[in-house]
Amino acid sequence: MEFGLIAATAADWPIVGQIAWVFGKLMDAIYNFLNLFGIQNIGICIILFTIIIYTLMIPLTIKQQKFSKMQSVMMPEIQKLQKKYAGKRDQASMLKMQEEQQLIYEKYGSSPTGGCLPMVIQLPILFALYPVIQEVPRYVNGIKEIYMPVVNQIMATDGYQKILEKIGNAAPVYMPANAYDYTDPNILVRVLYKFQDSTWNTLVDKMPSLETVVDKTTATMGHLNTFLGINIGEQPLTMLMDALKDFSIVGIILAVIIPIMAGLTQFISVKLMQQQQTTTIDPDNPMARSMNSMNYIMPLFSVFMGFTLPAGLGLYWAISAIVRCVQQMAINKYLSKKSVEEMIEEQRKKAAKKREKKGAPAKEINRMATKSTRNVTEQKTSVSSKEKEEKIQQAKENIKNAKPGSLASKANMVSRYNSGHNAKDKTEDSEK
């Protein structure tokens, strides 16, 4: 239920809300387009909507895959660098490590955040998808109008707010009155869209006068929500429980097919993505082990969520995973035509252009890009001849001013003796 509430309120978040509004316009356009041909089915709308969105995201996916492929080449060097500075926590070592690590990224025309940018861009997009899928009437006027006769009759009933508050606080609706204004017709439409058969029955029991209009609305929505015999507005778990009670084999199959597809297709998508990795997972790397575990946990999580949320969301997950699988196979084929060296060269050229725009000289760019970490050495400080002379004079002054009996004074005495002896020898040589 918490996930449902988060997904429902995501449309009110900054940035995500604006993206959801755009996606809502797209969903509305798809519904109206299909309606021109007499096709009124939310399941088909979700499928087309998902295909279009993920097709538009192909450039980001390719960019991310390129980075992953290059990262598999960079990681051995980065790991070697990390081992080199393992245990060194002083500031000089840390700065040196950062410098050498930056040189590695420069060599490959990349950056530490190179793979994060596509993910950061995709994150609000993915968040914006959920409210559009989960709350279709909020964005599709054609669906909203189907609920308006019920809404108008509900709002004309005395005490309707308290009745809806109780329903809104219960599963599977979970739209509590303290978070939503039940005097707003648009909110009531969103509430009614979450109703399942049992919820409609509860509403009719509380408001018997609604029976006729409710029957008409549920019949229309049943037609719109039915996809391959599955009511995508219902929770698969509820459908499964009903099928088990009736011992319906067909009902059981229809109840489990979408959640199973959601998990299976996601698992296949992950495996296809891993084909781009040219290095094996390091068993000693905790992060790598964690990522490998997530490859199995996330599909299982999708199966679980597919059972507990409306089947429409599960359908979206399954279709999105299928689209990703097809895209991944195409991307794998595209990237297989390019060697890692070619990708690196392309990235280096792009990085060089970016740096040139920022004013960095081309020669410096090439030097930084081709420089390897093994060539990084500390610069040795040199002392000028003037500084040397000053130090020698200072040492002589210290000897002259040495205290009697000190080692320096004895050295001074020996020096004077040697100087006198040398002067005497020179005099005798000149007389000869």
Coordinates of C-alpha atoms in Angstrom, one line a residue:
M1 CA 0.0 0.0 0.0
E2 CA 2.9 2.4 0.8
F3 CA 4.2 1.9 -2.7
G4 CA 0.8 2.8 -4.2
L5 CA 0.7 6.0 -2.1
I6 CA 4.2 7.0 -3.2
A7 CA 3.4 6.3 -6.8
A8 CA 0.1 8.3 -6.5
T9 CA 1.8 11.3 -5.0
A10 CA 4.8 11.2 -7.4
A11 CA 2.9 13.3 -9.8
D12 CA 3.0 16.2 -7.3
W13 CA 6.8 16.1 -6.9
P14 CA 8.9 18.9 -8.6
I15 CA 10.2 17.9 -12.0
V16 CA 8.5 14.5 -11.8
G17 CA 5.1 16.2 -11.9
Q18 CA 6.0 18.2 -15.0
I19 CA 7.3 15.0 -16.8
A20 CA 4.2 13.1 -15.7
W21 CA 2.1 15.9 -17.2
V22 CA 3.8 15.5 -20.5
F23 CA 3.5 11.7 -20.4
G24 CA -0.2 12.1 -19.5
K25 CA -0.7 14.2 -22.7
L26 CA 0.9 11.3 -24.6
M27 CA -1.3 8.7 -23.0
D28 CA -4.4 10.9 -23.7
A29 CA -3.3 11.2 -27.4
I30 CA -2.8 7.4 -27.6
Y31 CA -6.3 6.8 -26.2
N32 CA -7.9 9.3 -28.6
F33 CA -6.0 7.9 -31.5
L34 CA -7.1 4.3 -30.8
N35 CA -10.7 5.6 -30.2
L36 CA -10.8 6.8 -33.8
F37 CA -10.6 3.2 -34.9
G38 CA -13.1 2.0 -32.3
I39 CA -10.4 0.5 -30.0
Q40 CA -11.0 1.3 -26.4
N41 CA -8.6 -0.7 -24.2
I42 CA -6.4 0.6 -21.5
G43 CA -4.1 -2.4 -21.8
I44 CA -3.3 -1.6 -25.4
C45 CA -2.7 2.1 -24.4
I46 CA -0.2 1.0 -21.8
I47 CA 1.7 -1.2 -24.3
L48 CA 1.9 1.6 -26.9
F49 CA 2.8 4.2 -24.3
T50 CA 5.6 2.0 -22.9
I51 CA 7.0 1.3 -26.3
I52 CA 7.1 5.0 -27.2
I53 CA 8.7 6.1 -23.9
Y54 CA 11.4 3.4 -24.0
T55 CA 12.1 4.1 -27.7
L56 CA 12.7 7.8 -26.8
M57 CA 15.1 6.7 -24.1
I58 CA 17.3 4.6 -26.5
P59 CA 20.1 7.3 -26.7
L60 CA 20.4 7.3 -23.0
T61 CA 20.5 3.5 -22.9
I62 CA 23.2 3.4 -25.5
K63 CA 25.3 6.0 -23.7
Q64 CA 25.0 4.0 -20.5
Q65 CA 25.9 0.7 -22.2
K66 CA 29.0 2.3 -23.8
F67 CA 30.1 3.5 -20.4
S68 CA 29.6 0.0 -18.9
K69 CA 31.6 -1.5 -21.6
M70 CA 34.5 0.9 -21.2
Q71 CA 34.2 0.6 -17.4
S72 CA 35.0 -3.1 -17.7
V73 CA 38.3 -2.1 -19.2
M74 CA 39.0 0.8 -16.8
M75 CA 38.1 -1.1 -13.6
P76 CA 41.3 -3.3 -13.5
E77 CA 43.4 -0.1 -13.6
I78 CA 41.3 1.6 -11.0
Q79 CA 41.4 -1.5 -8.8
K80 CA 45.2 -1.6 -9.2
L81 CA 45.4 2.0 -8.2
Q82 CA 43.2 1.4 -5.1
K83 CA 45.5 -1.4 -4.0
K84 CA 48.5 0.8 -4.5
Y85 CA 47.1 3.4 -2.1
A86 CA 45.4 0.9 0.2
G87 CA 45.8 1.9 3.9
K88 CA 47.2 5.4 3.0
R89 CA 44.9 8.0 4.5
D90 CA 47.2 11.0 4.6
Q91 CA 46.2 14.0 2.6
A92 CA 49.1 13.8 0.2
S93 CA 48.4 10.2 -0.7
M94 CA 44.7 10.9 -1.1
L95 CA 45.3 13.8 -3.4
K96 CA 47.8 11.8 -5.4
M97 CA 45.3 8.9 -5.7
Q98 CA 42.7 11.3 -7.0
E99 CA 45.1 12.8 -9.5
E100 CA 46.1 9.4 -10.8
Q101 CA 42.5 8.2 -10.9
Q102 CA 41.5 11.3 -12.9
L103 CA 44.3 10.5 -15.4
I104 CA 42.8 7.1 -15.9
Y105 CA 39.4 8.6 -16.8
E106 CA 41.2 11.2 -19.0
K107 CA 42.9 8.4 -20.8
Y108 CA 39.6 6.8 -21.7
G109 CA 37.8 10.1 -22.4
S110 CA 35.4 9.5 -19.5
S111 CA 34.7 10.8 -16.0
P112 CA 33.7 9.3 -12.6
T113 CA 30.2 10.5 -13.2
G114 CA 30.0 9.4 -16.9
G115 CA 27.7 6.5 -16.2
C116 CA 25.6 8.3 -13.6
L117 CA 24.3 11.1 -15.8
P118 CA 22.0 8.8 -18.0
M119 CA 20.7 7.2 -14.8
V120 CA 20.0 10.5 -13.2
I121 CA 18.1 11.6 -16.3
Q122 CA 16.1 8.4 -16.4
L123 CA 15.2 8.4 -12.7
P124 CA 12.6 11.2 -12.8
I125 CA 11.3 9.7 -16.1
L126 CA 10.7 6.3 -14.5
F127 CA 9.1 7.9 -11.4
A128 CA 6.8 9.9 -13.7
L129 CA 5.6 6.8 -15.5
Y130 CA 4.0 5.2 -12.4
P131 CA 1.3 7.8 -11.7
V132 CA 0.4 7.9 -15.4
I133 CA -0.1 4.1 -15.5
Q134 CA -1.7 3.9 -12.0
E135 CA -4.0 6.9 -12.4
V136 CA -5.1 6.9 -16.0
P137 CA -8.3 9.0 -15.5
R138 CA -6.1 11.8 -14.1
Y139 CA -4.5 12.2 -17.5
V140 CA -7.0 10.7 -20.0
N141 CA -10.2 12.8 -20.3
G142 CA -12.0 10.0 -22.1
I143 CA -11.6 7.7 -19.1
K144 CA -12.4 10.5 -16.6
E145 CA -15.8 11.2 -18.3
I146 CA -16.9 7.6 -17.8
Y147 CA -16.7 8.1 -14.0
M148 CA -18.3 11.5 -13.8
P149 CA -21.9 10.3 -13.6
V150 CA -21.0 8.3 -10.5
V151 CA -19.1 11.1 -9.1
N152 CA -21.9 13.6 -9.6
Q153 CA -24.4 11.3 -7.9
I154 CA -22.0 10.5 -5.0
M155 CA -21.5 14.2 -4.3
A156 CA -25.2 14.7 -4.3
T157 CA -25.6 12.2 -1.5
D158 CA -25.5 13.4 2.1
G159 CA -22.6 12.1 4.2
Y160 CA -20.7 10.8 1.2
Q161 CA -17.4 12.1 2.5
K162 CA -17.3 9.9 5.6
I163 CA -18.2 6.8 3.6
L164 CA -15.5 7.5 1.0
E165 CA -13.0 8.3 3.8
K166 CA -13.5 4.8 5.2
I167 CA -13.1 3.2 1.8
G168 CA -10.1 5.4 1.0
N169 CA -8.3 4.3 4.1
A170 CA -8.7 0.7 3.2
A171 CA -6.9 -1.5 0.7
P172 CA -6.7 -1.6 -2.2
V173 CA -7.6 2.1 -2.6
Y174 CA -5.4 3.6 0.1
M175 CA -6.1 7.3 -0.6
P176 CA -6.6 8.6 2.9
A177 CA -8.7 11.7 3.4
N178 CA -5.9 13.5 5.2
A179 CA -3.8 13.4 2.0
Y180 CA -6.6 14.1 -0.5
D181 CA -9.5 16.5 -0.8
Y182 CA -12.6 14.4 -1.2
T183 CA -14.7 17.4 -2.1
D184 CA -12.7 17.6 -5.4
P185 CA -14.4 15.7 -8.2
N186 CA -11.0 14.9 -9.8
I187 CA -9.9 13.2 -6.6
L188 CA -13.1 11.2 -6.5
V189 CA -12.4 10.0 -10.0
R190 CA -9.0 8.8 -8.9
V191 CA -10.5 7.0 -5.9
L192 CA -13.1 5.2 -8.0
Y193 CA -10.5 4.1 -10.6
K194 CA -8.8 2.2 -7.8
F195 CA -12.0 0.3 -6.9
Q196 CA -12.2 -3.4 -7.4
D197 CA -15.4 -5.5 -7.5
S198 CA -15.5 -5.9 -3.7
T199 CA -15.0 -2.1 -3.2
W200 CA -17.9 -1.3 -5.6
N201 CA -20.1 -3.7 -3.7
T202 CA -19.2 -1.9 -0.5
L203 CA -20.1 1.5 -2.1
V204 CA -23.5 0.2 -3.3
D205 CA -24.2 -1.2 0.1
K206 CA -23.6 2.2 1.7
M207 CA -25.3 4.1 -1.1
P208 CA -28.1 1.9 -2.7
S209 CA -29.2 4.7 -4.9
L210 CA -26.0 4.4 -6.9
E211 CA -26.6 0.8 -8.0
T212 CA -27.8 1.6 -11.6
V213 CA -25.1 4.1 -12.4
V214 CA -22.4 1.9 -10.8
D215 CA -23.5 -1.1 -12.9
K216 CA -23.2 1.0 -16.0
T217 CA -19.8 2.4 -15.1
T218 CA -18.3 -0.9 -14.0
A219 CA -19.5 -2.6 -17.2
T220 CA -17.9 0.1 -19.3
M221 CA -14.6 0.0 -17.3
G222 CA -14.6 -3.7 -17.3
H223 CA -14.5 -3.6 -21.1
L224 CA -11.8 -1.0 -21.1
N225 CA -9.7 -2.8 -18.5
T226 CA -9.9 -6.3 -19.9
F227 CA -6.8 -7.3 -21.7
L228 CA -6.4 -10.9 -22.9
G229 CA -9.1 -11.9 -20.4
I230 CA -7.4 -10.2 -17.5
N231 CA -8.9 -7.3 -15.6
I232 CA -5.8 -5.0 -15.3
G233 CA -7.6 -2.9 -12.7
E234 CA -7.7 -5.9 -10.3
Q235 CA -4.9 -7.1 -8.1
P236 CA -3.6 -10.5 -9.4
L237 CA -3.4 -11.7 -5.8
T238 CA -7.2 -11.1 -5.4
M239 CA -7.8 -12.8 -8.7
L240 CA -5.7 -15.7 -7.6
M241 CA -7.6 -16.1 -4.3
D242 CA -10.9 -16.1 -6.1
A243 CA -9.7 -18.6 -8.7
L244 CA -8.5 -20.9 -5.9
K245 CA -11.8 -20.7 -4.2
D246 CA -13.6 -21.6 -7.4
F247 CA -10.9 -24.2 -8.4
S248 CA -10.6 -22.4 -11.7
I249 CA -7.4 -23.5 -13.6
V250 CA -7.9 -20.8 -16.2
G251 CA -8.4 -18.2 -13.5
I252 CA -5.2 -19.3 -11.8
I253 CA -3.3 -19.0 -15.0
L254 CA -4.7 -15.6 -15.8
A255 CA -3.9 -14.4 -12.3
V256 CA -0.2 -15.4 -12.3
I257 CA 0.7 -14.8 -15.9
I258 CA 1.4 -11.0 -15.6
P259 CA 3.5 -11.2 -12.4
I260 CA 5.5 -14.1 -13.7
M261 CA 6.0 -12.3 -17.0
A262 CA 7.2 -9.2 -15.1
G263 CA 9.8 -11.1 -13.2
L264 CA 11.0 -13.4 -16.0
T265 CA 11.3 -10.6 -18.6
Q266 CA 13.3 -8.5 -16.2
F267 CA 15.6 -11.3 -15.4
I268 CA 16.2 -11.9 -19.2
S269 CA 16.8 -8.1 -19.6
V270 CA 19.5 -8.1 -16.9
K271 CA 21.2 -11.1 -18.5
L272 CA 21.3 -9.5 -21.9
M273 CA 22.8 -6.4 -20.3
Q274 CA 25.5 -8.4 -18.7
Q275 CA 26.7 -9.6 -22.1
Q276 CA 28.3 -6.2 -22.6
Q277 CA 30.5 -6.8 -19.6
T278 CA 33.9 -8.1 -20.8
T279 CA 35.2 -8.9 -17.3
T280 CA 34.1 -11.4 -14.9
I281 CA 32.7 -10.5 -11.4
D282 CA 35.5 -10.3 -8.8
P283 CA 34.4 -12.6 -6.0
D284 CA 36.4 -10.6 -3.6
N285 CA 34.6 -7.3 -4.4
P286 CA 31.6 -6.9 -2.0
M287 CA 30.0 -4.4 -4.3
A288 CA 30.2 -6.8 -7.3
R289 CA 28.7 -9.6 -5.2
S290 CA 25.9 -7.3 -4.1
M291 CA 25.1 -6.3 -7.7
N292 CA 25.1 -9.9 -8.7
S293 CA 22.6 -10.7 -5.9
M294 CA 20.4 -7.8 -7.0
N295 CA 20.1 -9.3 -10.4
Y296 CA 18.1 -12.1 -8.9
I297 CA 16.4 -10.2 -6.1
M298 CA 14.9 -7.5 -8.3
P299 CA 13.0 -9.9 -10.6
L300 CA 11.6 -11.7 -7.6
F301 CA 10.6 -8.3 -6.2
S302 CA 8.8 -7.6 -9.5
V303 CA 6.9 -10.8 -9.1
F304 CA 5.9 -9.9 -5.6
M305 CA 4.8 -6.4 -6.5
G306 CA 3.0 -7.7 -9.6
F307 CA 0.8 -9.7 -7.3
T308 CA 0.0 -7.0 -4.8
L309 CA -0.6 -4.0 -7.2
P310 CA -3.1 -3.7 -10.0
A311 CA -2.3 -5.8 -13.0
G312 CA -1.9 -2.7 -15.1
L313 CA 1.3 -1.9 -13.4
G314 CA 2.5 -5.5 -13.8
L315 CA 1.6 -5.3 -17.5
Y316 CA 3.7 -2.2 -17.7
W317 CA 6.7 -3.9 -16.0
A318 CA 6.4 -6.9 -18.3
I319 CA 6.1 -4.9 -21.5
S320 CA 8.9 -2.5 -20.5
A321 CA 11.2 -5.5 -19.8
I322 CA 10.3 -7.0 -23.2
V323 CA 11.0 -3.7 -24.9
R324 CA 14.3 -3.5 -23.0
C325 CA 15.2 -7.0 -24.1
V326 CA 14.6 -6.2 -27.8
Q327 CA 16.5 -2.9 -27.4
Q328 CA 19.3 -4.7 -25.6
M329 CA 19.7 -7.2 -28.4
A330 CA 19.8 -4.4 -30.9
I331 CA 22.3 -2.4 -28.8
N332 CA 24.5 -5.5 -28.3
K333 CA 24.6 -6.0 -32.0
Y334 CA 25.4 -2.3 -32.6
L335 CA 28.1 -2.2 -30.0
S336 CA 29.6 -5.5 -31.2
K337 CA 30.6 -3.8 -34.4
K338 CA 32.8 -1.4 -32.5
S339 CA 35.8 -2.3 -30.5
V340 CA 36.5 -0.9 -27.1
E341 CA 39.5 1.0 -28.6
E342 CA 37.2 2.7 -31.1
M343 CA 34.8 3.7 -28.3
I344 CA 37.6 5.0 -26.2
E345 CA 38.9 7.1 -29.1
E346 CA 35.4 8.5 -29.7
Q347 CA 35.1 9.4 -26.1
R348 CA 38.5 11.0 -26.0
K349 CA 37.6 13.2 -29.0
K350 CA 34.4 14.2 -27.4
A351 CA 36.2 15.0 -24.1
A352 CA 38.8 17.0 -26.1
K353 CA 36.1 19.1 -27.7
K354 CA 34.4 19.8 -24.4
R355 CA 37.7 20.9 -22.8
E356 CA 38.5 23.1 -25.8
K357 CA 35.2 24.9 -25.3
K358 CA 36.3 25.5 -21.7
G359 CA 39.6 26.9 -22.9
A360 CA 41.9 24.0 -22.3
P361 CA 44.8 23.8 -24.9
A362 CA 44.6 20.9 -27.3
K363 CA 48.2 19.7 -26.5
E364 CA 47.4 19.6 -22.9
I365 CA 44.3 17.6 -23.6
N366 CA 46.2 15.0 -25.6
R367 CA 49.0 14.8 -23.0
M368 CA 46.5 14.2 -20.2
A369 CA 44.5 11.7 -22.3
T370 CA 47.4 9.5 -23.3
K371 CA 49.3 9.7 -20.0
S372 CA 49.2 6.5 -18.0
T373 CA 49.2 6.3 -14.2
R374 CA 52.6 4.7 -14.2
N375 CA 54.1 7.9 -15.6
V376 CA 52.8 9.9 -12.7
T377 CA 55.8 10.8 -10.5
E378 CA 56.3 13.5 -8.0
Q379 CA 58.1 16.6 -9.2
K380 CA 61.5 17.0 -7.5
T381 CA 62.2 20.4 -6.2
S382 CA 65.5 22.0 -7.4
V383 CA 67.7 24.5 -5.5
S384 CA 69.2 27.4 -7.4
S385 CA 73.0 28.2 -7.3
K386 CA 72.3 31.4 -5.5
E387 CA 70.5 29.6 -2.8
K388 CA 73.4 27.1 -2.5
E389 CA 75.9 29.9 -2.1
E390 CA 73.8 31.6 0.6
K391 CA 73.6 28.3 2.5
I392 CA 77.4 27.8 2.3
Q393 CA 78.1 31.4 3.6
Q394 CA 75.6 30.8 6.4
A395 CA 77.5 27.6 7.4
K396 CA 80.8 29.4 7.4
E397 CA 79.3 32.2 9.7
N398 CA 78.0 29.5 12.1
I399 CA 81.5 28.0 12.3
K400 CA 83.2 31.3 13.0
N401 CA 80.8 32.1 15.8
A402 CA 81.1 28.6 17.3
K403 CA 81.4 28.3 21.1
P404 CA 84.9 27.4 22.5
G405 CA 85.2 23.7 23.1
S406 CA 82.4 22.8 20.7
L407 CA 82.7 20.5 17.8
A408 CA 82.3 23.4 15.4
S409 CA 85.1 25.4 17.1
K410 CA 87.5 22.4 16.8
A411 CA 86.5 22.0 13.2
N412 CA 87.3 25.8 12.8
M413 CA 90.7 25.3 14.4
V414 CA 91.6 22.4 12.0
S415 CA 90.4 24.6 9.1
R416 CA 92.7 27.5 10.2
Y417 CA 95.7 25.1 10.7
N418 CA 95.1 23.6 7.2
S419 CA 94.8 27.0 5.7
G420 CA 98.1 28.2 7.3
H421 CA 99.9 25.0 6.3
N422 CA 98.7 25.3 2.8
A423 CA 99.9 29.0 2.7
K424 CA 103.3 28.0 4.0
D425 CA 103.7 25.3 1.3
K426 CA 102.8 27.8 -1.4
T427 CA 105.5 30.3 -0.1
E428 CA 108.2 27.6 -0.1
D429 CA 107.3 26.6 -3.6
S430 CA 107.4 30.2 -4.8
E431 CA 111.0 30.7 -3.3
K432 CA 112.2 27.6 -5.1

